[in-house]
PDB file of C-alpha atoms in Angstrom:
ATOM      1  CA  MET A   1     -39.949 -58.958  54.313  1.00 68.00           C
ATOM      2  CA  ALA A   2     -43.063 -57.346  52.811  1.00 74.00           C
ATOM      3  CA  LYS A   3     -42.971 -53.755  51.659  1.00 77.00           C
ATOM      4  CA  PRO A   4     -45.050 -51.470  53.934  1.00 71.00           C
ATOM      5  CA  THR A   5     -48.435 -50.491  52.547  1.00 69.00           C
ATOM      6  CA  LEU A   6     -50.020 -47.055  52.555  1.00 64.00           C
ATOM      7  CA  ASN A   7     -52.244 -48.234  55.418  1.00 64.00           C
ATOM      8  CA  ASP A   8     -49.147 -49.273  57.392  1.00 66.00           C
ATOM      9  CA  TYR A   9     -47.598 -45.857  56.802  1.00 61.00           C
ATOM     10  CA  LEU A  10     -50.765 -43.965  57.745  1.00 65.00           C
ATOM     11  CA  GLY A  11     -51.263 -46.146  60.803  1.00 61.00           C
ATOM     12  CA  GLN A  12     -47.746 -45.371  62.019  1.00 66.00           C
ATOM     13  CA  MET A  13     -48.144 -41.642  61.329  1.00 65.00           C
ATOM     14  CA  THR A  14     -51.508 -41.320  63.021  1.00 66.00           C
ATOM     15  CA  ASP A  15     -51.783 -44.210  65.502  1.00 71.00           C
ATOM     16  CA  VAL A  16     -55.084 -45.067  63.785  1.00 74.00           C
ATOM     17  CA  ASP A  17     -55.528 -48.727  62.899  1.00 75.00           C
ATOM     18  CA  GLU A  18     -56.372 -49.997  59.421  1.00 78.00           C
ATOM     19  CA  VAL A  19     -60.018 -50.757  60.264  1.00 84.00           C
ATOM     20  CA  ASP A  20     -60.578 -47.185  61.449  1.00 82.00           C
ATOM     21  CA  LEU A  21     -58.764 -45.789  58.386  1.00 79.00           C
ATOM     22  CA  LEU A  22     -60.983 -47.811  56.059  1.00 82.00           C
ATOM     23  CA  HIS A  23     -64.074 -46.695  57.980  1.00 85.00           C
ATOM     24  CA  LEU A  24     -63.001 -43.044  57.687  1.00 82.00           C
ATOM     25  CA  ALA A  25     -62.340 -43.467  53.960  1.00 82.00           C
ATOM     26  CA  GLN A  26     -65.853 -44.859  53.554  1.00 87.00           C
ATOM     27  CA  LEU A  27     -67.326 -41.966  55.554  1.00 85.00           C
ATOM     28  CA  VAL A  28     -65.521 -39.431  53.372  1.00 83.00           C
ATOM     29  CA  SER A  29     -66.682 -41.092  50.167  1.00 86.00           C
ATOM     30  CA  GLU A  30     -70.301 -41.124  51.392  1.00 87.00           C
ATOM     31  CA  THR A  31     -70.379 -37.591  52.824  1.00 86.00           C
ATOM     32  CA  ASP A  32     -72.049 -34.766  50.915  1.00 88.00           C
ATOM     33  CA  LEU A  33     -69.192 -32.273  50.931  1.00 85.00           C
ATOM     34  CA  GLY A  34     -71.565 -29.544  49.799  1.00 89.00           C
ATOM     35  CA  ASP A  35     -73.508 -29.691  53.078  1.00 93.00           C
ATOM     36  CA  GLU A  36     -71.946 -27.802  55.978  1.00 95.00           C
ATOM     37  CA  GLY A  37     -73.651 -29.940  58.622  1.00 96.00           C
ATOM     38  CA  HIS A  38     -72.373 -33.154  57.066  1.00 94.00           C
ATOM     39  CA  ILE A  39     -68.867 -31.723  56.855  1.00 94.00           C
ATOM     40  CA  ARG A  40     -68.946 -30.744  60.534  1.00 96.00           C
ATOM     41  CA  GLN A  41     -70.083 -34.273  61.466  1.00 94.00           C
ATOM     42  CA  LEU A  42     -67.264 -35.753  59.397  1.00 91.00           C
ATOM     43  CA  ILE A  43     -64.688 -33.460  61.028  1.00 92.00           C
ATOM     44  CA  ALA A  44     -65.925 -34.510  64.469  1.00 94.00           C
ATOM     45  CA  GLN A  45     -65.708 -38.198  63.546  1.00 90.00           C
ATOM     46  CA  VAL A  46     -62.204 -37.878  62.110  1.00 87.00           C
ATOM     47  CA  ALA A  47     -61.041 -35.885  65.137  1.00 89.00           C
ATOM     48  CA  ASP A  48     -62.499 -38.496  67.480  1.00 89.00           C
ATOM     49  CA  VAL A  49     -60.770 -41.400  65.737  1.00 85.00           C
ATOM     50  CA  ALA A  50     -57.484 -39.474  65.571  1.00 83.00           C
ATOM     51  CA  CYS A  51     -57.775 -38.348  69.226  1.00 85.00           C
ATOM     52  CA  VAL A  52     -57.415 -34.701  68.245  1.00 86.00           C
ATOM     53  CA  ASP A  53     -59.248 -31.741  69.702  1.00 92.00           C
ATOM     54  CA  VAL A  54     -60.686 -29.424  67.059  1.00 93.00           C
ATOM     55  CA  ASP A  55     -61.747 -26.025  68.323  1.00 95.00           C
ATOM     56  CA  ARG A  56     -64.470 -23.991  66.640  1.00 96.00           C
ATOM     57  CA  ARG A  57     -61.997 -21.799  64.723  1.00 95.00           C
ATOM     58  CA  GLN A  58     -60.209 -24.842  63.281  1.00 93.00           C
ATOM     59  CA  GLU A  59     -63.523 -26.474  62.418  1.00 95.00           C
ATOM     60  CA  ASP A  60     -64.684 -23.302  60.660  1.00 95.00           C
ATOM     61  CA  GLU A  61     -61.414 -23.132  58.675  1.00 91.00           C
ATOM     62  CA  LEU A  62     -61.733 -26.779  57.628  1.00 91.00           C
ATOM     63  CA  VAL A  63     -65.391 -26.389  56.646  1.00 94.00           C
ATOM     64  CA  ASN A  64     -64.558 -23.286  54.610  1.00 92.00           C
ATOM     65  CA  ALA A  65     -61.628 -25.009  52.878  1.00 89.00           C
ATOM     66  CA  ILE A  66     -63.673 -28.109  52.046  1.00 89.00           C
ATOM     67  CA  MET A  67     -66.706 -26.197  50.800  1.00 90.00           C
ATOM     68  CA  ASN A  68     -64.508 -23.923  48.655  1.00 90.00           C
ATOM     69  CA  ARG A  69     -62.423 -26.869  47.434  1.00 84.00           C
ATOM     70  CA  GLU A  70     -59.297 -25.374  48.967  1.00 79.00           C
ATOM     71  CA  VAL A  71     -58.163 -28.476  50.834  1.00 73.00           C
ATOM     72  CA  PRO A  72     -54.359 -28.644  50.759  1.00 63.00           C
ATOM     73  CA  GLN A  73     -52.900 -31.540  48.802  1.00 57.00           C
ATOM     74  CA  ASP A  74     -50.081 -31.635  51.349  1.00 61.00           C
ATOM     75  CA  PHE A  75     -51.407 -33.335  54.447  1.00 59.00           C
ATOM     76  CA  SER A  76     -48.540 -31.968  56.541  1.00 67.00           C
ATOM     77  CA  MET A  77     -50.367 -28.646  56.217  1.00 63.00           C
ATOM     78  CA  LEU A  78     -53.489 -30.197  57.748  1.00 59.00           C
ATOM     79  CA  SER A  79     -51.529 -31.987  60.455  1.00 64.00           C
ATOM     80  CA  HIS A  80     -49.945 -28.646  61.403  1.00 66.00           C
ATOM     81  CA  ILE A  81     -53.421 -27.353  62.274  1.00 58.00           C
ATOM     82  CA  PHE A  82     -53.885 -30.155  64.779  1.00 58.00           C
ATOM     83  CA  ASP A  83     -50.379 -30.666  66.209  1.00 61.00           C
ATOM     84  CA  LYS A  84     -50.818 -28.207  69.047  1.00 50.00           C
ATOM     85  CA  ASN A  85     -54.170 -29.714  70.059  1.00 49.00           C
ATOM     86  CA  GLN A  86     -53.294 -33.420  70.325  1.00 49.00           C
ATOM     87  CA  ARG A  87     -54.871 -35.067  73.353  1.00 45.00           C
TER      88      ARG A  87
END
């Protein structure tokens, strides 16, 4: 039996398939994280793929954290932001 990959683990955690995860990774790598508009577009795309509602306050917090390089290294912190708003 093959050992699960990171993509397998992320797919199980998020219900996002590997193709969508790879697409999101590409979007992140190509996004100018110094441009607020680009960050907001990226947040909307990630939220759409993950089937998560992001209200304006959450979006503002994420934009601020990204622009100030204060993104938590612990993704459970980020998932906590969205748990109560899952569709």
